[in-house]
Amino acid sequence: MTRKSTADAGGRLTIRDVAARAGVSASTVSRVLGGDYPVSTATRTRVMRAVREMDYVADARAKAIAGVGTPTLAFVLDDITGPSFAHMAHGVEREATRLGHLCLVCSTDGDAEHELEFIETMRAQRATAVILVGGAADTAEYRERMARIANSLSSAGSRLVLCGRPPLERGTPATVIEYDNEGGAYALCAHLLAQGHERVLFLGGKPDNSTAQGRERGYLAAHRARGLDPDPALRLSGDFTRDSGHRLMRQALAQGLEFTAVFAATDMVASGALTALHEAGLRVPADVSLAGYDDIPYARDLHPPLTTVHVPYEELGRLAVRTALGRTPDAPNEHLLLGTHVVVRDSVAAPAHI
């Protein structure tokens, strides 16, 4: 007599189909596939033969709930096409693989609801950790939302790790890993001022973004440390993209703003600004000096090579994984800060009038 298939409504084979083919119980198949319970060699051979013949693939969700299979880490970011985030993702993936974890990546395009849905999915699948990347608006609503997520993940045996995001209240079961945005911006702007530039155009990001705010604070602090009061008209806001840099640079030139140097909030912004300067017939650094932030690989291939701030993005990703796996889910709030440094190349020189 042929047993009736127990394939689900979507036509997928179930563990009961494998059990029927092997002539064992479904629980025995589960033990063989899980590898966490002693099963005789003959039984294991029959089960694995059935698995191969039926081309059966275990349901990852079921294996996660059962606590077996490859452990996973989730990496969540706004835009995977951004060079800095791509390098951080590389660090996360390499370290996760080294430590025997599968890395799942989600790009949200800044959609908070999409981010929350993915986190809930990872919680249900018992991900070891969820790593959220990128600046955010540091508001009471943000802190409350992140604290709720951290506690929810902790209750499921998972750990929330925030990279480059604002820290949370003491006692929240989460890890925050930042790099010194403000210190890097201060050092870079101090370098421009030391070259003799007193009117430095700042092409920033979104005003409510914590990363953009840190870089602008460094810009302002460097001026004030030299007794200078920067002209508010020289601070323009956009986002961290190449197109934003191109647009803001064209806007500054059209408005006739007076400046001898440009501090772009990212290297991508700087690349757009560089194109706009070239289009206007201005030479870098002979007519205008230009600096960026991030030290993405192609910054050295611009013409001229870009002076910038180096951020250890890949190490940040690796550290996020090591830290998450080295902490119990309910461990209290932890805050780590990585350093940055200025990389001097050929796009900055003294103003032409000096």
CSV table of C-alpha atoms in Angstrom, one decimal:
chain,number,residue,atom,x,y,z
A,1,MET,CA,0.0,0.0,0.0
A,2,THR,CA,1.3,3.5,-0.9
A,3,ARG,CA,1.2,6.1,1.8
A,4,LYS,CA,-0.4,9.3,1.0
A,5,SER,CA,2.0,12.3,0.7
A,6,THR,CA,1.7,14.8,3.5
A,7,ALA,CA,3.2,17.7,1.4
A,8,ASP,CA,1.9,21.1,2.5
A,9,ALA,CA,-0.5,23.3,0.6
A,10,GLY,CA,2.3,24.8,-1.3
A,11,GLY,CA,3.4,21.4,-2.7
A,12,ARG,CA,6.5,21.3,-0.5
A,13,LEU,CA,7.7,18.0,1.0
A,14,THR,CA,7.4,17.7,4.7
A,15,ILE,CA,9.4,15.8,7.3
A,16,ARG,CA,6.5,13.3,7.4
A,17,ASP,CA,7.1,12.5,3.7
A,18,VAL,CA,10.7,11.7,4.4
A,19,ALA,CA,9.7,9.6,7.4
A,20,ALA,CA,7.2,7.6,5.2
A,21,ARG,CA,9.9,6.9,2.6
A,22,ALA,CA,12.4,5.8,5.2
A,23,GLY,CA,9.9,3.8,7.2
A,24,VAL,CA,10.6,5.6,10.5
A,25,SER,CA,8.8,8.2,12.6
A,26,ALA,CA,8.9,12.0,11.9
A,27,SER,CA,10.6,12.5,15.2
A,28,THR,CA,13.4,10.1,14.2
A,29,VAL,CA,13.9,12.1,11.0
A,30,SER,CA,14.1,15.2,13.1
A,31,ARG,CA,16.8,13.7,15.3
A,32,VAL,CA,18.9,12.6,12.3
A,33,LEU,CA,18.7,16.0,10.6
A,34,GLY,CA,19.3,17.8,13.9
A,35,GLY,CA,22.3,15.7,14.7
A,36,ASP,CA,21.7,16.2,18.4
A,37,TYR,CA,20.4,12.8,19.5
A,38,PRO,CA,21.9,9.3,19.1
A,39,VAL,CA,20.4,7.3,16.2
A,40,SER,CA,21.6,3.9,14.9
A,41,THR,CA,23.8,3.8,11.8
A,42,ALA,CA,21.3,1.8,9.9
A,43,THR,CA,18.4,4.2,10.7
A,44,ARG,CA,20.6,7.2,9.9
A,45,THR,CA,21.5,5.6,6.5
A,46,ARG,CA,17.8,5.0,5.6
A,47,VAL,CA,16.8,8.6,6.5
A,48,MET,CA,19.6,10.2,4.6
A,49,ARG,CA,18.9,8.0,1.6
A,50,ALA,CA,15.3,9.2,1.6
A,51,VAL,CA,16.4,12.8,2.0
A,52,ARG,CA,18.7,12.5,-1.1
A,53,GLU,CA,16.1,10.7,-3.2
A,54,MET,CA,13.4,13.2,-2.4
A,55,ASP,CA,15.7,16.2,-2.6
A,56,TYR,CA,14.3,17.3,0.8
A,57,VAL,CA,15.4,20.6,2.3
A,58,ALA,CA,14.6,21.2,6.0
A,59,ASP,CA,12.5,24.3,6.8
A,60,ALA,CA,14.9,26.9,8.1
A,61,ARG,CA,12.3,28.4,10.4
A,62,ALA,CA,11.5,25.0,12.0
A,63,LYS,CA,15.2,24.3,12.5
A,64,ALA,CA,15.6,27.8,14.1
A,65,ILE,CA,12.7,27.2,16.5
A,66,ALA,CA,14.1,23.8,17.3
A,67,GLY,CA,17.5,25.4,18.1
A,68,VAL,CA,19.4,23.5,15.4
A,69,GLY,CA,21.0,24.3,12.1
A,70,THR,CA,23.4,27.1,11.3
A,71,PRO,CA,23.1,30.0,13.7
A,72,THR,CA,22.3,33.4,12.1
A,73,LEU,CA,23.2,37.0,12.4
A,74,ALA,CA,21.1,39.8,10.9
A,75,PHE,CA,22.6,42.9,9.4
A,76,VAL,CA,20.2,45.8,8.8
A,77,LEU,CA,21.1,49.0,7.0
A,78,ASP,CA,19.3,51.8,5.0
A,79,ASP,CA,21.2,51.4,1.7
A,80,ILE,CA,23.5,48.6,0.8
A,81,THR,CA,24.8,50.5,-2.2
A,82,GLY,CA,26.6,53.0,0.0
A,83,PRO,CA,30.4,52.2,-0.1
A,84,SER,CA,31.0,52.7,3.6
A,85,PHE,CA,28.1,50.5,4.6
A,86,ALA,CA,29.1,47.9,2.0
A,87,HIS,CA,32.5,47.7,3.7
A,88,MET,CA,30.9,47.3,7.1
A,89,ALA,CA,28.7,44.6,5.7
A,90,HIS,CA,31.8,42.8,4.4
A,91,GLY,CA,33.3,42.9,7.8
A,92,VAL,CA,30.2,41.5,9.4
A,93,GLU,CA,29.9,38.7,6.8
A,94,ARG,CA,33.6,37.7,7.1
A,95,GLU,CA,33.5,37.6,10.9
A,96,ALA,CA,30.2,35.8,11.0
A,97,THR,CA,31.5,33.2,8.6
A,98,ARG,CA,34.7,32.8,10.6
A,99,LEU,CA,32.6,32.2,13.8
A,100,GLY,CA,30.3,29.7,12.1
A,101,HIS,CA,27.2,31.9,11.6
A,102,LEU,CA,25.1,32.7,8.5
A,103,CYS,CA,24.8,36.4,7.8
A,104,LEU,CA,21.4,37.7,6.6
A,105,VAL,CA,21.3,41.3,5.1
A,106,CYS,CA,18.3,43.6,4.9
A,107,SER,CA,18.3,47.0,3.2
A,108,THR,CA,15.4,49.1,4.4
A,109,ASP,CA,15.7,52.3,2.3
A,110,GLY,CA,15.0,54.1,5.6
A,111,ASP,CA,11.6,52.5,6.0
A,112,ALA,CA,11.2,52.1,9.8
A,113,GLU,CA,8.3,49.7,9.4
A,114,HIS,CA,10.3,47.5,7.0
A,115,GLU,CA,13.1,47.5,9.6
A,116,LEU,CA,10.8,46.4,12.4
A,117,GLU,CA,9.2,43.6,10.3
A,118,PHE,CA,12.6,42.2,9.5
A,119,ILE,CA,13.7,42.4,13.1
A,120,GLU,CA,10.6,40.5,14.2
A,121,THR,CA,11.3,37.9,11.6
A,122,MET,CA,14.8,37.5,13.0
A,123,ARG,CA,13.5,37.3,16.5
A,124,ALA,CA,11.1,34.5,15.5
A,125,GLN,CA,14.0,32.6,13.9
A,126,ARG,CA,16.2,33.0,16.9
A,127,ALA,CA,18.9,35.0,15.3
A,128,THR,CA,21.9,35.2,17.6
A,129,ALA,CA,22.1,39.0,17.1
A,130,VAL,CA,20.6,41.8,15.1
A,131,ILE,CA,23.0,44.5,14.0
A,132,LEU,CA,21.5,47.9,13.0
A,133,VAL,CA,23.7,50.3,11.1
A,134,GLY,CA,23.6,54.0,10.2
A,135,GLY,CA,22.7,57.3,11.9
A,136,ALA,CA,19.3,58.1,13.2
A,137,ALA,CA,17.3,61.0,14.7
A,138,ASP,CA,18.2,60.9,18.4
A,139,THR,CA,14.7,61.5,19.8
A,140,ALA,CA,12.7,60.2,22.7
A,141,GLU,CA,10.6,58.2,20.3
A,142,TYR,CA,13.8,56.6,18.8
A,143,ARG,CA,15.1,55.7,22.2
A,144,GLU,CA,11.8,54.2,23.3
A,145,ARG,CA,11.5,52.2,20.1
A,146,MET,CA,15.1,50.8,20.2
A,147,ALA,CA,14.7,49.9,23.9
A,148,ARG,CA,11.6,48.0,23.1
A,149,ILE,CA,13.3,46.2,20.3
A,150,ALA,CA,16.4,45.4,22.5
A,151,ASN,CA,14.2,43.9,25.3
A,152,SER,CA,12.1,41.9,22.8
A,153,LEU,CA,15.2,40.4,21.2
A,154,SER,CA,16.8,39.8,24.6
A,155,SER,CA,13.7,37.8,25.7
A,156,ALA,CA,14.1,35.6,22.7
A,157,GLY,CA,17.8,35.0,23.3
A,158,SER,CA,19.1,37.5,20.8
A,159,ARG,CA,21.2,40.6,21.1
A,160,LEU,CA,20.7,44.1,19.6
A,161,VAL,CA,23.8,45.8,18.3
A,162,LEU,CA,23.7,49.5,17.2
A,163,CYS,CA,26.5,50.6,14.9
A,164,GLY,CA,26.9,54.4,14.4
A,165,ARG,CA,23.5,55.0,16.1
A,166,PRO,CA,22.8,57.1,19.2
A,167,PRO,CA,23.3,55.2,22.5
A,168,LEU,CA,20.4,54.1,24.6
A,169,GLU,CA,19.5,54.4,28.3
A,170,ARG,CA,21.7,52.7,30.9
A,171,GLY,CA,20.5,49.2,31.6
A,172,THR,CA,19.1,48.5,28.1
A,173,PRO,CA,20.3,45.0,26.9
A,174,ALA,CA,22.0,46.3,23.8
A,175,THR,CA,25.5,47.1,22.5
A,176,VAL,CA,26.4,50.4,20.9
A,177,ILE,CA,29.5,50.7,18.7
A,178,GLU,CA,30.4,54.1,17.3
A,179,TYR,CA,33.3,55.8,15.7
A,180,ASP,CA,34.5,59.2,16.7
A,181,ASN,CA,32.5,61.3,14.2
A,182,GLU,CA,33.0,64.6,16.0
A,183,GLY,CA,36.7,64.0,16.7
A,184,GLY,CA,37.4,63.1,13.1
A,185,ALA,CA,35.6,66.2,11.8
A,186,TYR,CA,37.4,68.4,14.3
A,187,ALA,CA,40.8,67.1,13.1
A,188,LEU,CA,40.0,67.5,9.4
A,189,CYS,CA,38.6,71.0,9.8
A,190,ALA,CA,41.6,71.9,12.0
A,191,HIS,CA,43.8,70.8,9.1
A,192,LEU,CA,42.0,73.0,6.7
A,193,LEU,CA,42.2,76.0,9.1
A,194,ALA,CA,45.9,75.4,9.7
A,195,GLN,CA,46.4,75.7,5.9
A,196,GLY,CA,45.1,79.2,6.2
A,197,HIS,CA,41.4,78.7,5.2
A,198,GLU,CA,39.1,80.8,7.2
A,199,ARG,CA,35.9,80.4,5.1
A,200,VAL,CA,35.2,76.7,4.9
A,201,LEU,CA,32.0,75.6,3.2
A,202,PHE,CA,30.4,72.7,5.0
A,203,LEU,CA,28.2,70.3,2.8
A,204,GLY,CA,26.3,68.3,5.5
A,205,GLY,CA,23.7,65.6,5.7
A,206,LYS,CA,20.2,65.6,7.0
A,207,PRO,CA,19.9,68.0,10.0
A,208,ASP,CA,18.3,65.3,12.3
A,209,ASN,CA,20.8,62.6,11.4
A,210,SER,CA,23.1,61.8,14.3
A,211,THR,CA,26.1,61.1,12.1
A,212,ALA,CA,25.6,64.4,10.2
A,213,GLN,CA,25.2,66.2,13.5
A,214,GLY,CA,28.5,64.8,14.9
A,215,ARG,CA,30.4,65.9,11.9
A,216,GLU,CA,28.9,69.4,11.9
A,217,ARG,CA,29.8,69.7,15.7
A,218,GLY,CA,33.4,68.9,14.9
A,219,TYR,CA,33.4,71.5,12.1
A,220,LEU,CA,32.1,74.1,14.5
A,221,ALA,CA,34.4,73.2,17.4
A,222,ALA,CA,37.5,73.4,15.2
A,223,HIS,CA,36.6,77.0,14.2
A,224,ARG,CA,35.8,78.0,17.8
A,225,ALA,CA,39.1,76.5,19.0
A,226,ARG,CA,40.9,79.0,16.8
A,227,GLY,CA,38.7,81.9,17.8
A,228,LEU,CA,36.7,81.9,14.6
A,229,ASP,CA,32.9,82.3,14.3
A,230,PRO,CA,31.9,80.4,11.1
A,231,ASP,CA,29.4,82.1,8.8
A,232,PRO,CA,26.0,80.2,9.1
A,233,ALA,CA,25.6,80.8,5.4
A,234,LEU,CA,28.5,78.4,4.8
A,235,ARG,CA,26.6,75.4,6.3
A,236,LEU,CA,24.4,73.6,3.7
A,237,SER,CA,22.3,70.5,4.4
A,238,GLY,CA,21.5,67.7,2.0
A,239,ASP,CA,22.2,64.0,2.4
A,240,PHE,CA,25.2,61.7,2.1
A,241,THR,CA,25.0,61.0,-1.7
A,242,ARG,CA,27.0,62.1,-4.7
A,243,ASP,CA,24.0,63.9,-6.2
A,244,SER,CA,23.6,65.9,-3.0
A,245,GLY,CA,27.2,67.1,-3.1
A,246,HIS,CA,26.8,68.1,-6.8
A,247,ARG,CA,23.6,70.0,-6.1
A,248,LEU,CA,24.8,71.8,-3.0
A,249,MET,CA,28.0,72.8,-4.6
A,250,ARG,CA,26.2,74.3,-7.6
A,251,GLN,CA,23.9,76.1,-5.2
A,252,ALA,CA,26.8,77.6,-3.3
A,253,LEU,CA,28.4,78.8,-6.5
A,254,ALA,CA,25.1,80.2,-7.9
A,255,GLN,CA,24.6,82.1,-4.6
A,256,GLY,CA,28.1,83.6,-4.9
A,257,LEU,CA,29.1,82.3,-1.5
A,258,GLU,CA,32.7,83.2,-0.6
A,259,PHE,CA,34.9,80.3,0.5
A,260,THR,CA,38.4,78.9,-0.2
A,261,ALA,CA,37.8,75.3,1.0
A,262,VAL,CA,35.0,72.7,1.1
A,263,PHE,CA,34.4,70.2,3.9
A,264,ALA,CA,32.0,67.5,2.5
A,265,ALA,CA,30.3,65.3,5.1
A,266,THR,CA,31.1,62.1,3.1
A,267,ASP,CA,33.5,61.2,0.3
A,268,MET,CA,30.4,60.6,-1.9
A,269,VAL,CA,29.3,64.2,-1.3
A,270,ALA,CA,32.9,65.3,-2.0
A,271,SER,CA,32.9,63.5,-5.4
A,272,GLY,CA,29.7,65.3,-6.5
A,273,ALA,CA,31.1,68.6,-5.3
A,274,LEU,CA,34.4,68.0,-7.2
A,275,THR,CA,32.4,67.4,-10.4
A,276,ALA,CA,30.5,70.7,-9.9
A,277,LEU,CA,33.7,72.6,-9.2
A,278,HIS,CA,35.3,71.2,-12.4
A,279,GLU,CA,32.1,72.1,-14.4
A,280,ALA,CA,32.5,75.7,-13.1
A,281,GLY,CA,36.1,75.8,-14.3
A,282,LEU,CA,37.6,75.8,-10.8
A,283,ARG,CA,40.7,73.8,-10.0
A,284,VAL,CA,41.2,71.7,-6.9
A,285,PRO,CA,43.2,72.6,-4.9
A,286,ALA,CA,44.7,75.6,-6.8
A,287,ASP,CA,41.4,77.6,-6.6
A,288,VAL,CA,39.4,75.6,-4.0
A,289,SER,CA,40.5,73.0,-1.5
A,290,LEU,CA,38.3,70.0,-0.9
A,291,ALA,CA,38.1,67.4,1.8
A,292,GLY,CA,35.7,64.5,2.5
A,293,TYR,CA,34.9,61.9,5.2
A,294,ASP,CA,35.0,58.1,5.3
A,295,ASP,CA,38.1,57.2,3.2
A,296,ILE,CA,36.2,54.9,0.9
A,297,PRO,CA,38.6,53.1,-1.5
A,298,TYR,CA,38.1,55.2,-4.6
A,299,ALA,CA,38.7,58.5,-2.7
A,300,ARG,CA,42.4,58.0,-3.6
A,301,ASP,CA,41.5,57.6,-7.3
A,302,LEU,CA,39.7,61.0,-7.7
A,303,HIS,CA,41.6,63.8,-9.4
A,304,PRO,CA,43.2,65.0,-7.3
A,305,PRO,CA,43.2,62.2,-4.6
A,306,LEU,CA,41.0,63.2,-1.8
A,307,THR,CA,42.0,64.3,1.7
A,308,THR,CA,39.6,62.7,4.1
A,309,VAL,CA,38.9,61.0,7.5
A,310,HIS,CA,39.5,57.3,7.7
A,311,VAL,CA,36.8,55.3,9.4
A,312,PRO,CA,37.5,51.7,10.1
A,313,TYR,CA,34.2,50.4,8.7
A,314,GLU,CA,35.3,46.8,8.1
A,315,GLU,CA,36.7,46.5,11.6
A,316,LEU,CA,33.5,48.1,12.9
A,317,GLY,CA,31.6,45.3,11.3
A,318,ARG,CA,33.9,42.6,12.6
A,319,LEU,CA,33.8,44.1,16.1
A,320,ALA,CA,30.0,44.2,16.0
A,321,VAL,CA,29.9,40.5,15.4
A,322,ARG,CA,32.6,39.6,18.0
A,323,THR,CA,30.9,41.7,20.6
A,324,ALA,CA,27.4,40.4,20.0
A,325,LEU,CA,28.6,36.8,20.2
A,326,GLY,CA,30.7,37.5,23.3
A,327,ARG,CA,27.8,38.9,25.4
A,328,THR,CA,24.7,37.2,26.9
A,329,PRO,CA,21.4,38.5,25.4
A,330,ASP,CA,20.5,40.1,28.8
A,331,ALA,CA,23.8,41.8,29.4
A,332,PRO,CA,23.4,45.5,30.3
A,333,ASN,CA,24.1,48.4,27.9
A,334,GLU,CA,27.6,48.5,26.5
A,335,HIS,CA,29.1,51.5,24.6
A,336,LEU,CA,32.3,51.2,22.5
A,337,LEU,CA,34.0,54.0,20.6
A,338,LEU,CA,36.5,53.5,17.7
A,339,GLY,CA,39.0,56.2,16.7
A,340,THR,CA,39.3,57.9,13.3
A,341,HIS,CA,42.2,59.8,11.7
A,342,VAL,CA,42.9,62.3,8.9
A,343,VAL,CA,44.4,61.0,5.7
A,344,VAL,CA,46.2,63.8,3.9
A,345,ARG,CA,46.3,63.6,0.1
A,346,ASP,CA,46.5,66.2,-2.7
A,347,SER,CA,43.1,68.0,-2.7
A,348,VAL,CA,44.0,70.5,0.0
A,349,ALA,CA,46.5,73.4,-0.2
A,350,ALA,CA,46.9,76.8,1.2
A,351,PRO,CA,44.5,79.5,-0.2
A,352,ALA,CA,45.8,81.1,-3.4
A,353,HIS,CA,45.9,84.6,-1.8
A,354,ILE,CA,48.4,83.5,0.9
